PDB file of C-alpha atoms in Angstrom:
ATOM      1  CA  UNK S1102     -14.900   6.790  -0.880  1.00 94.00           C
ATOM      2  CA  UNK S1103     -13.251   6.171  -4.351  1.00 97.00           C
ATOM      3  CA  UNK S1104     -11.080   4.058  -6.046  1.00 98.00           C
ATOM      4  CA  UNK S1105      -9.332   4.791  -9.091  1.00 98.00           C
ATOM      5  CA  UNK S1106      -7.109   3.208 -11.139  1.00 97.00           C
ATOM      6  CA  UNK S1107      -4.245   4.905 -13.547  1.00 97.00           C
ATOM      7  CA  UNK S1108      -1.841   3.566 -15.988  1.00 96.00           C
ATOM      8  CA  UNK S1109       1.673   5.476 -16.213  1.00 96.00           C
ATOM      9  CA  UNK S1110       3.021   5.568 -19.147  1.00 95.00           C
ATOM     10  CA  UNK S1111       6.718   4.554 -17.834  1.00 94.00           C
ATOM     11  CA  UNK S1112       8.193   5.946 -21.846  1.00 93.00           C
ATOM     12  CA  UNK S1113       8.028   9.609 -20.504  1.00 94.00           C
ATOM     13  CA  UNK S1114      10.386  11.521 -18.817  1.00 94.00           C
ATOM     14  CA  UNK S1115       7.264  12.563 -16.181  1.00 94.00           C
ATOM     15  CA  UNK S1116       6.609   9.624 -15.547  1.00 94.00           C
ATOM     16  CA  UNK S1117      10.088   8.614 -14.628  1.00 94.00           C
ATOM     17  CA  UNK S1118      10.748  11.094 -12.203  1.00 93.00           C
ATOM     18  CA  UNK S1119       7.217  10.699 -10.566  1.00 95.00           C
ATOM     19  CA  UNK S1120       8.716   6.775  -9.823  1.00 93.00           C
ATOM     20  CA  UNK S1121      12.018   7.867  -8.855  1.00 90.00           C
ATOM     21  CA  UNK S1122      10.587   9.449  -5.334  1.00 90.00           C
ATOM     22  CA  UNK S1123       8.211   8.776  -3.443  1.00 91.00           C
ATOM     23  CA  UNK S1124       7.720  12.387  -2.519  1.00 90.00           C
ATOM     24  CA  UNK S1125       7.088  13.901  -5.978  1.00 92.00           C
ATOM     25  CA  UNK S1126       4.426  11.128  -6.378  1.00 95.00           C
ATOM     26  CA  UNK S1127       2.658  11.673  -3.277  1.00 94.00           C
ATOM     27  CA  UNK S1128       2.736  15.876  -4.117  1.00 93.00           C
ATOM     28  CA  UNK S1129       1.476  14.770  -7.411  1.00 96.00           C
ATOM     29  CA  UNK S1130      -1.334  12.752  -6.147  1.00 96.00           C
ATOM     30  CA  UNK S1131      -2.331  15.546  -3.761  1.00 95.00           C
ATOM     31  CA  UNK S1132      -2.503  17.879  -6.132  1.00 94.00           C
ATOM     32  CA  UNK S1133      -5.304  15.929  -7.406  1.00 95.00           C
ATOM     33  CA  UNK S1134      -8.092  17.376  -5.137  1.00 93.00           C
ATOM     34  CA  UNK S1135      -9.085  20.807  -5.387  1.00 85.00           C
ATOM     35  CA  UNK S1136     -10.017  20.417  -1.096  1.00 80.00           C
ATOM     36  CA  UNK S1137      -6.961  19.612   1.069  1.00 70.00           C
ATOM     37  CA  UNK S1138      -7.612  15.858   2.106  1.00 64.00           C
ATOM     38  CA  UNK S1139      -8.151  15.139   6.144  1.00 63.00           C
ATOM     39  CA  UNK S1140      -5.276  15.259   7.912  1.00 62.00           C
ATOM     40  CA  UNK S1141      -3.963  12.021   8.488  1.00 60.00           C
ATOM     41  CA  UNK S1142      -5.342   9.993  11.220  1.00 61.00           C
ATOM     42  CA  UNK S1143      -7.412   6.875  11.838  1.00 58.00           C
ATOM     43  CA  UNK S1144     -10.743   7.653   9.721  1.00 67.00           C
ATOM     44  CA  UNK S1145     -11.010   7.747   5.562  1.00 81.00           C
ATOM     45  CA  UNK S1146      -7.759   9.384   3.691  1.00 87.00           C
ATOM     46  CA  UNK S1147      -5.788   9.141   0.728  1.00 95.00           C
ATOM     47  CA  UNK S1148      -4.006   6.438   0.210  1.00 96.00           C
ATOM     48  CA  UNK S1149      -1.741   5.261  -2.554  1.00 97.00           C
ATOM     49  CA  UNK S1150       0.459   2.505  -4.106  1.00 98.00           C
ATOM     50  CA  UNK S1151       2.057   1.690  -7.421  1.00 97.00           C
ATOM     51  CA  UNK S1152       2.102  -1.521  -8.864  1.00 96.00           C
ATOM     52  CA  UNK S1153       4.784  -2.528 -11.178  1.00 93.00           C
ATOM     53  CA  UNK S1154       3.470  -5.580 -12.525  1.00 90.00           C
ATOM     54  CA  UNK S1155       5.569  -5.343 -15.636  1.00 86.00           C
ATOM     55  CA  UNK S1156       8.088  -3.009 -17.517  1.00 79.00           C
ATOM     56  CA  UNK S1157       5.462  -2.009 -19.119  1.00 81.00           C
ATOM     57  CA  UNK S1158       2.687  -2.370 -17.176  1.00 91.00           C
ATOM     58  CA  UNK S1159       3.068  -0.027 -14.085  1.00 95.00           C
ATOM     59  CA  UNK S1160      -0.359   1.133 -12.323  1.00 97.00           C
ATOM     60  CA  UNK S1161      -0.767   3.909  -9.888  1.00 98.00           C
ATOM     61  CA  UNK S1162      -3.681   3.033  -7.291  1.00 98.00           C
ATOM     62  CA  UNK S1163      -5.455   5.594  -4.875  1.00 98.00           C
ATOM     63  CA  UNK S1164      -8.098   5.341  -2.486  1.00 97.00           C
ATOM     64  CA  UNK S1165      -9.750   8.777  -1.270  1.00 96.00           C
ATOM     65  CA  UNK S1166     -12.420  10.353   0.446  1.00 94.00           C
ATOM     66  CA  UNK S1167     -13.121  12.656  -2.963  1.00 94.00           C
ATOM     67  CA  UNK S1168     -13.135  12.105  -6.445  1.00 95.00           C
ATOM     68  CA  UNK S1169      -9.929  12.986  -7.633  1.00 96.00           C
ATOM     69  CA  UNK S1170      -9.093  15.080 -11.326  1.00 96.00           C
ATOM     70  CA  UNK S1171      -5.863  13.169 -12.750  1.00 96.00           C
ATOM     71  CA  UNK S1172      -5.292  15.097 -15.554  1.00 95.00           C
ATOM     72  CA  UNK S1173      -1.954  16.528 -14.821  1.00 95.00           C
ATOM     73  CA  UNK S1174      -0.922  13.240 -14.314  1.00 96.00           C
ATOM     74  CA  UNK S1175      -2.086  12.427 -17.783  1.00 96.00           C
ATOM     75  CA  UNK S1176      -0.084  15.490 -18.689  1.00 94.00           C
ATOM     76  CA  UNK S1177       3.034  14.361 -17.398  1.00 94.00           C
ATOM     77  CA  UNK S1178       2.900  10.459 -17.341  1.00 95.00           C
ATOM     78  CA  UNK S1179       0.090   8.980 -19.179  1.00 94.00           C
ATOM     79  CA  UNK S1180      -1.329   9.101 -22.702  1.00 91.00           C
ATOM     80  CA  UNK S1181      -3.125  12.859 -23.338  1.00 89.00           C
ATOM     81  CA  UNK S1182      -4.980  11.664 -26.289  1.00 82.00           C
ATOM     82  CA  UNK S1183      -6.091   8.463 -24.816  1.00 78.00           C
ATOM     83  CA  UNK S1184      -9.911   8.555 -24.387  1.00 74.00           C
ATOM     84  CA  UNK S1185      -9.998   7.460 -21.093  1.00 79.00           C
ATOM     85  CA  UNK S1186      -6.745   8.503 -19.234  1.00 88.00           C
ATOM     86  CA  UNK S1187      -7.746   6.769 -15.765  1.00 95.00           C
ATOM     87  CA  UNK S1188     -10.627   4.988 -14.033  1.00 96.00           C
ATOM     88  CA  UNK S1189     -12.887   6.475 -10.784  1.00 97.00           C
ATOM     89  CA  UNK S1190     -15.169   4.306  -8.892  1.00 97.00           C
ATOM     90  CA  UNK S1191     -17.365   4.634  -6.417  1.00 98.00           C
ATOM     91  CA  UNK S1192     -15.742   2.199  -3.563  1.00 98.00           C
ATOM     92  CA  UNK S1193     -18.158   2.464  -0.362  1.00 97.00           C
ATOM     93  CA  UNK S1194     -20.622  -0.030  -2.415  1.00 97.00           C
ATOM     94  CA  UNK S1195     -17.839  -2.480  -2.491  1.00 97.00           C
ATOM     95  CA  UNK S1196     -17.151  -1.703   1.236  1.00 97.00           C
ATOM     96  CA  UNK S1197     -20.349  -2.203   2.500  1.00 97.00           C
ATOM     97  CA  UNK S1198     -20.252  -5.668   0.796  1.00 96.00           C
ATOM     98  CA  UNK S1199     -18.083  -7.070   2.636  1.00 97.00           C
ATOM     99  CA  UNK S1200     -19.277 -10.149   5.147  1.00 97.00           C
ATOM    100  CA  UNK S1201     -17.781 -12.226   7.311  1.00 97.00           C
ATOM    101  CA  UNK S1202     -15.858 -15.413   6.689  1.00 96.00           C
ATOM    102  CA  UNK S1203     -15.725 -13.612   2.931  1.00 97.00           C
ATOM    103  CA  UNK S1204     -12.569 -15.398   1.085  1.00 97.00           C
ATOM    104  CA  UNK S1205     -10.300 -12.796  -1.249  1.00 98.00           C
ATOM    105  CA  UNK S1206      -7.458 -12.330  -2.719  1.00 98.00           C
ATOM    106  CA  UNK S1207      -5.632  -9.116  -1.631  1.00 98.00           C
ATOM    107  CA  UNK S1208      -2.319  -7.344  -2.391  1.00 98.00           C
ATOM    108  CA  UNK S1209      -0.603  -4.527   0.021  1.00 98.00           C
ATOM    109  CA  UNK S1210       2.607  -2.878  -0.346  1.00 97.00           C
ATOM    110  CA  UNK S1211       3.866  -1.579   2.981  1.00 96.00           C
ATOM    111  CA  UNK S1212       6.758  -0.641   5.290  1.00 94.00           C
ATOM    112  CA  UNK S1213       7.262  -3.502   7.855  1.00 93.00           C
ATOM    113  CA  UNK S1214       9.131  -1.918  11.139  1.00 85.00           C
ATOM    114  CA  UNK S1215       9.562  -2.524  14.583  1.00 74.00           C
ATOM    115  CA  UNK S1216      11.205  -0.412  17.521  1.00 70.00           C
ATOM    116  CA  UNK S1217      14.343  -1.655  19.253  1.00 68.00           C
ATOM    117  CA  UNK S1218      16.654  -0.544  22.125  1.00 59.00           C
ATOM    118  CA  UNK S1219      20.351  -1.216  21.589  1.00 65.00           C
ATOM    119  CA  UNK S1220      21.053  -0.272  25.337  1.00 65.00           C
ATOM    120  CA  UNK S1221      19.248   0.212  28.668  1.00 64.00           C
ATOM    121  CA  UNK S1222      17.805   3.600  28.869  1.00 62.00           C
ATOM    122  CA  UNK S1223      19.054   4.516  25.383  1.00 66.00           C
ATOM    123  CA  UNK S1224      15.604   5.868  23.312  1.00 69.00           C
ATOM    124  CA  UNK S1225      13.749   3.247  21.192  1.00 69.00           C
ATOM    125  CA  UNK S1226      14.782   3.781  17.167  1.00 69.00           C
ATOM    126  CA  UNK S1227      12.142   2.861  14.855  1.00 71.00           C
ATOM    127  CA  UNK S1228      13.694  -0.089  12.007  1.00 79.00           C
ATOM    128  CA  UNK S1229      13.168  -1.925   9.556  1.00 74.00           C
ATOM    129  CA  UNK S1230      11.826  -5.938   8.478  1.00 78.00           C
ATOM    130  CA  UNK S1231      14.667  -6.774   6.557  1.00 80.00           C
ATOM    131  CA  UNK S1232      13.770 -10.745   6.056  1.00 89.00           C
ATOM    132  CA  UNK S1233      10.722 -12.332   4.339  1.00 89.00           C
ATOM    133  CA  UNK S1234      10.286 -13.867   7.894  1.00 90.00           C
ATOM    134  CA  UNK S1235      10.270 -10.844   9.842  1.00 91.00           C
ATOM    135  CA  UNK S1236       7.964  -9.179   7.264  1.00 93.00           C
ATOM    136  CA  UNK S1237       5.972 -12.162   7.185  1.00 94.00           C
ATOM    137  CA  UNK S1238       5.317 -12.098  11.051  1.00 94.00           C
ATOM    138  CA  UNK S1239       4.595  -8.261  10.725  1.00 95.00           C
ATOM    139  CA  UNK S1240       1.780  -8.578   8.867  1.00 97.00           C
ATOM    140  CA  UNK S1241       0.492 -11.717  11.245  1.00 96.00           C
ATOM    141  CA  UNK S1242       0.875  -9.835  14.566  1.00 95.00           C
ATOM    142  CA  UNK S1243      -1.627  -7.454  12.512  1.00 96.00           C
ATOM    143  CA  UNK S1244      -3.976  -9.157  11.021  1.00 97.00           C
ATOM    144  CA  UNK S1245      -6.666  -9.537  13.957  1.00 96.00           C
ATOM    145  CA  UNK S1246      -6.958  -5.856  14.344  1.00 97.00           C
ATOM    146  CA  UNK S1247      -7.258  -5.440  10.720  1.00 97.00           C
ATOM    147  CA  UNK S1248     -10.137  -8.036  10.560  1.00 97.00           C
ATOM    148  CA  UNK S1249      -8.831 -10.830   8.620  1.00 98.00           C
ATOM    149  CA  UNK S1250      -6.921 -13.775   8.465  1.00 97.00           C
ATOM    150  CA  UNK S1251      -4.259 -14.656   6.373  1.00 97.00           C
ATOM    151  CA  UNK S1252      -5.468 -18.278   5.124  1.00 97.00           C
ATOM    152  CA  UNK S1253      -3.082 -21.542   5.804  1.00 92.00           C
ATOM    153  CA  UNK S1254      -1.770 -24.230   3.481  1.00 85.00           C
ATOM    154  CA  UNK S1255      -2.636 -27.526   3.405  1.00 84.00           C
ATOM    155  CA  UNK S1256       0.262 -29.292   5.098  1.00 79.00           C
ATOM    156  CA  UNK S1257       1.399 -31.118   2.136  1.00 73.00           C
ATOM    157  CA  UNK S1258       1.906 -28.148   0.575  1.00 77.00           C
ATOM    158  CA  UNK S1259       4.490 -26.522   2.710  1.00 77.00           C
ATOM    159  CA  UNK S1260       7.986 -26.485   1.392  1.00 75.00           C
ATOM    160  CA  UNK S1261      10.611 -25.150   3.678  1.00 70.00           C
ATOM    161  CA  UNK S1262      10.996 -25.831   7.832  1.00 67.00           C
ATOM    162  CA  UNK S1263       9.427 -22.348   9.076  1.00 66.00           C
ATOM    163  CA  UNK S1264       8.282 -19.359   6.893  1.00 66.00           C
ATOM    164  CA  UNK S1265       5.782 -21.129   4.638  1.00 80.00           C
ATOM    165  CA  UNK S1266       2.475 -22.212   6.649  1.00 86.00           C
ATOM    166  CA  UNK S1267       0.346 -19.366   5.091  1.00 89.00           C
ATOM    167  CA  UNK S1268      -1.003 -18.683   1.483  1.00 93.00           C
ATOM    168  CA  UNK S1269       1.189 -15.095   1.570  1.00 95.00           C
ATOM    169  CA  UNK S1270       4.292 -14.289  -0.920  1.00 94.00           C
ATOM    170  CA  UNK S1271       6.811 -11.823  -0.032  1.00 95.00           C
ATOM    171  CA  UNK S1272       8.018  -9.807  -2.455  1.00 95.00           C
ATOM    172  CA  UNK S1273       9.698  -6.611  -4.520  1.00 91.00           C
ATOM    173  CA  UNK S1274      11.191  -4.817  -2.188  1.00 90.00           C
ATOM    174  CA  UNK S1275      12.875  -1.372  -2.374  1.00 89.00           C
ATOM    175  CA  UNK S1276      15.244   0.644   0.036  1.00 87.00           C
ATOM    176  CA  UNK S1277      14.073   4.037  -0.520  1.00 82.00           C
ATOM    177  CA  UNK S1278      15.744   7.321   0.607  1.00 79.00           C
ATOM    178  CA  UNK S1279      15.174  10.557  -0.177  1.00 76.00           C
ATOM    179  CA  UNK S1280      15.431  14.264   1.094  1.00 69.00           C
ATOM    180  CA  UNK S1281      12.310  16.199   2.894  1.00 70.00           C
ATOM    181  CA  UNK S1282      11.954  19.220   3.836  1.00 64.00           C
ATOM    182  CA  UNK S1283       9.794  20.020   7.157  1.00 64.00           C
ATOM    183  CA  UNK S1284       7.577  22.233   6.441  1.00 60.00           C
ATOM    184  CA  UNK S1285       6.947  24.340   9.858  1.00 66.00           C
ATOM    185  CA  UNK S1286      10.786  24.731   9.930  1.00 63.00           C
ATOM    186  CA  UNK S1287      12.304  24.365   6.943  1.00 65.00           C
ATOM    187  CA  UNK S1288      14.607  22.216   8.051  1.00 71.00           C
ATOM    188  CA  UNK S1289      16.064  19.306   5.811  1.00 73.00           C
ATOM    189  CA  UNK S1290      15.725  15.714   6.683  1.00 77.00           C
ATOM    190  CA  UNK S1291      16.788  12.268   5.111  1.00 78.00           C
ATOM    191  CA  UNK S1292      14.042   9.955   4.930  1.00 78.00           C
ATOM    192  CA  UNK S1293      14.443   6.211   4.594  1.00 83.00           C
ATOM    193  CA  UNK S1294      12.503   3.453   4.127  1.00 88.00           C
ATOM    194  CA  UNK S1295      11.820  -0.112   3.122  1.00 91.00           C
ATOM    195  CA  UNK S1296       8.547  -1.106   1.173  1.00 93.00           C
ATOM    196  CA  UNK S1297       7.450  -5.012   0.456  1.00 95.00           C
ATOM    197  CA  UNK S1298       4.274  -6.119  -1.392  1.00 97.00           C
ATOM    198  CA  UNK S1299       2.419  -8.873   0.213  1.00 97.00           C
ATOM    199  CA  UNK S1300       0.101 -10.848  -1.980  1.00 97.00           C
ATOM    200  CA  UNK S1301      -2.013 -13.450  -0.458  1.00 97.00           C
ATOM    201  CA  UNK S1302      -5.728 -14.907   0.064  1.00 97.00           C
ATOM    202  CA  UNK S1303      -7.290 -13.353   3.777  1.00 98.00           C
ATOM    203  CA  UNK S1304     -10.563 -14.711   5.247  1.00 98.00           C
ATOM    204  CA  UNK S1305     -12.757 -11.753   6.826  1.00 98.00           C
ATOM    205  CA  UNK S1306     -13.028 -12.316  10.526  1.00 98.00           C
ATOM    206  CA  UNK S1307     -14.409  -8.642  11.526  1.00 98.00           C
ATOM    207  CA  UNK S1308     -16.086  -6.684   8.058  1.00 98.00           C
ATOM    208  CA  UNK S1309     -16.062  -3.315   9.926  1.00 97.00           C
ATOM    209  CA  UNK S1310     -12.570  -3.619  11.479  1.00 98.00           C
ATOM    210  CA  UNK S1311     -11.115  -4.610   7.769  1.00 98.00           C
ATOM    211  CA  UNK S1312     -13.037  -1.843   5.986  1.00 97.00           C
ATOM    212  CA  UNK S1313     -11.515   0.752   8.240  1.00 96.00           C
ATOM    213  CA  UNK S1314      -7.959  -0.885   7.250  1.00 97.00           C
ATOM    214  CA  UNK S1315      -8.499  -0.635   3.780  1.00 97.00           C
ATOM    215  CA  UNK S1316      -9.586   3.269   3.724  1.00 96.00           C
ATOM    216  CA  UNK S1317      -7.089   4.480   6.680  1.00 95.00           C
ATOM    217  CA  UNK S1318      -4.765   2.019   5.695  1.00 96.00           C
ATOM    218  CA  UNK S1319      -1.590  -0.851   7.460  1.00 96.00           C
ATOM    219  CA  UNK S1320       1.417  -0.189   8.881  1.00 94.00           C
ATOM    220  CA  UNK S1321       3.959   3.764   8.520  1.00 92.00           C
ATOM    221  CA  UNK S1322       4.880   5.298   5.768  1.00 92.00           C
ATOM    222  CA  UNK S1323       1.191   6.133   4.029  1.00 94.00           C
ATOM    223  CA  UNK S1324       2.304   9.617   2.511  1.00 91.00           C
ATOM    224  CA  UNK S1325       5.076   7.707   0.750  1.00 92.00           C
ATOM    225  CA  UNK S1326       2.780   4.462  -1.064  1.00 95.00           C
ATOM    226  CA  UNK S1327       2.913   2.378   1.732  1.00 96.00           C
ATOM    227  CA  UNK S1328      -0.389   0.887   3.405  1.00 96.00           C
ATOM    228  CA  UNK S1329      -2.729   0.658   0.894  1.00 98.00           C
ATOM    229  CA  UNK S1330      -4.441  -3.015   0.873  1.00 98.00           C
ATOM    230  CA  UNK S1331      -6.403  -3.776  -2.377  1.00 98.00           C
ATOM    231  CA  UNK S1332      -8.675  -6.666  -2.818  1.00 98.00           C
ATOM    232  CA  UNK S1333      -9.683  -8.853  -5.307  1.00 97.00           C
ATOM    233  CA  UNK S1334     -12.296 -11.839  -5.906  1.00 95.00           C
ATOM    234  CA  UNK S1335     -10.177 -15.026  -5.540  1.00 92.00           C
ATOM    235  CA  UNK S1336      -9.998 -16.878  -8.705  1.00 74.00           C
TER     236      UNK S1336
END
């Protein structure tokens, strides 16, 4: 497994239309194996997520089975005569690190949803967390199987009635929708979704159980930058 890291430079037209849908990005970051990735499932694939820290500062993240060549992305959205246009690492040594009771700091972006029937008989539709609560307790009714545990504040730091028991912010969301065509088909579909970014501190309660979350990766949505959980020493 490998994680790399790449700045887009968010000054070039490329780069602009790579962050304007999520489909062009995640054709983009296929394109950056010359083997087709596994096809999606539980096990090891390729996951991505883009982190807009800043205006300036706006990082594309991917997690894969194979080492992945990013220079047409250089090409189109970073800096070609930059010595180093983006940053590979192995990641299974970091993986197999990982211990129980192990405190860090993590960030995921994904795309909090839940099934509902309007009427009796009427077929389940699949919608969307639309509150920082609802998105909150998402991620909670998860965590177990995931193999961590988001931690809990001290009590006197808890500021509102409900919501706010757990070290976990809630934040930049963005209502995405955009056209896809299927490809055994040919037939056009609208595709809609909501992404949130979670960043909190987790305690590891099951190492294997957490690693296979962070290479198969949380929640719907993976093709389109959702799922992808990153971690990161605390402090």
């Amino acid at each position: 497994m490998y994680l790399t890291r790449f700045r887009i430079n968010t000054a070039r037209m490329g780069a602009r239309r790579l962050l304007s849908s999520p489909q062009v990005m995640h054709a983009a970051v296929m394109s950056s194996f010359p083997t087709a990735p596994p096809a999606a499932g539980e096990g090891p694939r390729v996951l991505w997520r883009v982190d807009h820290n800043s205006a300036s500062q706006v990082l594309l993240y991917i997690v894969s089975p194979d080492r992945p060549d990013l220079t047409h992305l250089v090409e189109q959205a970073g800096w070609p005569t930059a010595e180093e246009g983006w940053q590979t690492r192995p990641y299974t040594p970091f993986l197999s690190r990982l211990e129980n009771d192990g405190i860090w700091a993590f960030r995921l972006t994904a795309n909090p949803v839940h099934s509902i029937r309007r009427t009796d008989g009427e077929p389940t539709k699949r919608t969307a967390h639309l509150t920082p609560r609802h998105q909150t307790q998402w991620l909670l009714k998860r965590q177990k199987d995931a193999g961590f545990r988001i931690l809990e504040k001290p009590e006197e730091q808890r500021r509102l009635p409900e919501g706010d028991a757990h070290e976990l912010i809630v934040h930049g969301r963005r209502d995405l929708a955009f056209g896809k065509t299927e490809q055994t088909s040919g037939r056009k579909n609208r595709v809609t979704l909501t992404a949130v970014t979670f960043d909190g501190r987790l305690q590891v309660t099951d190492p294997d159980a957490l690693r296979r979350t962070l290479v198969a990766g949380l929640g719907k949505a993976k093709a389109y930058g959702c799922g992808l959980m990153t971690l990161a020493p605390v402090g």
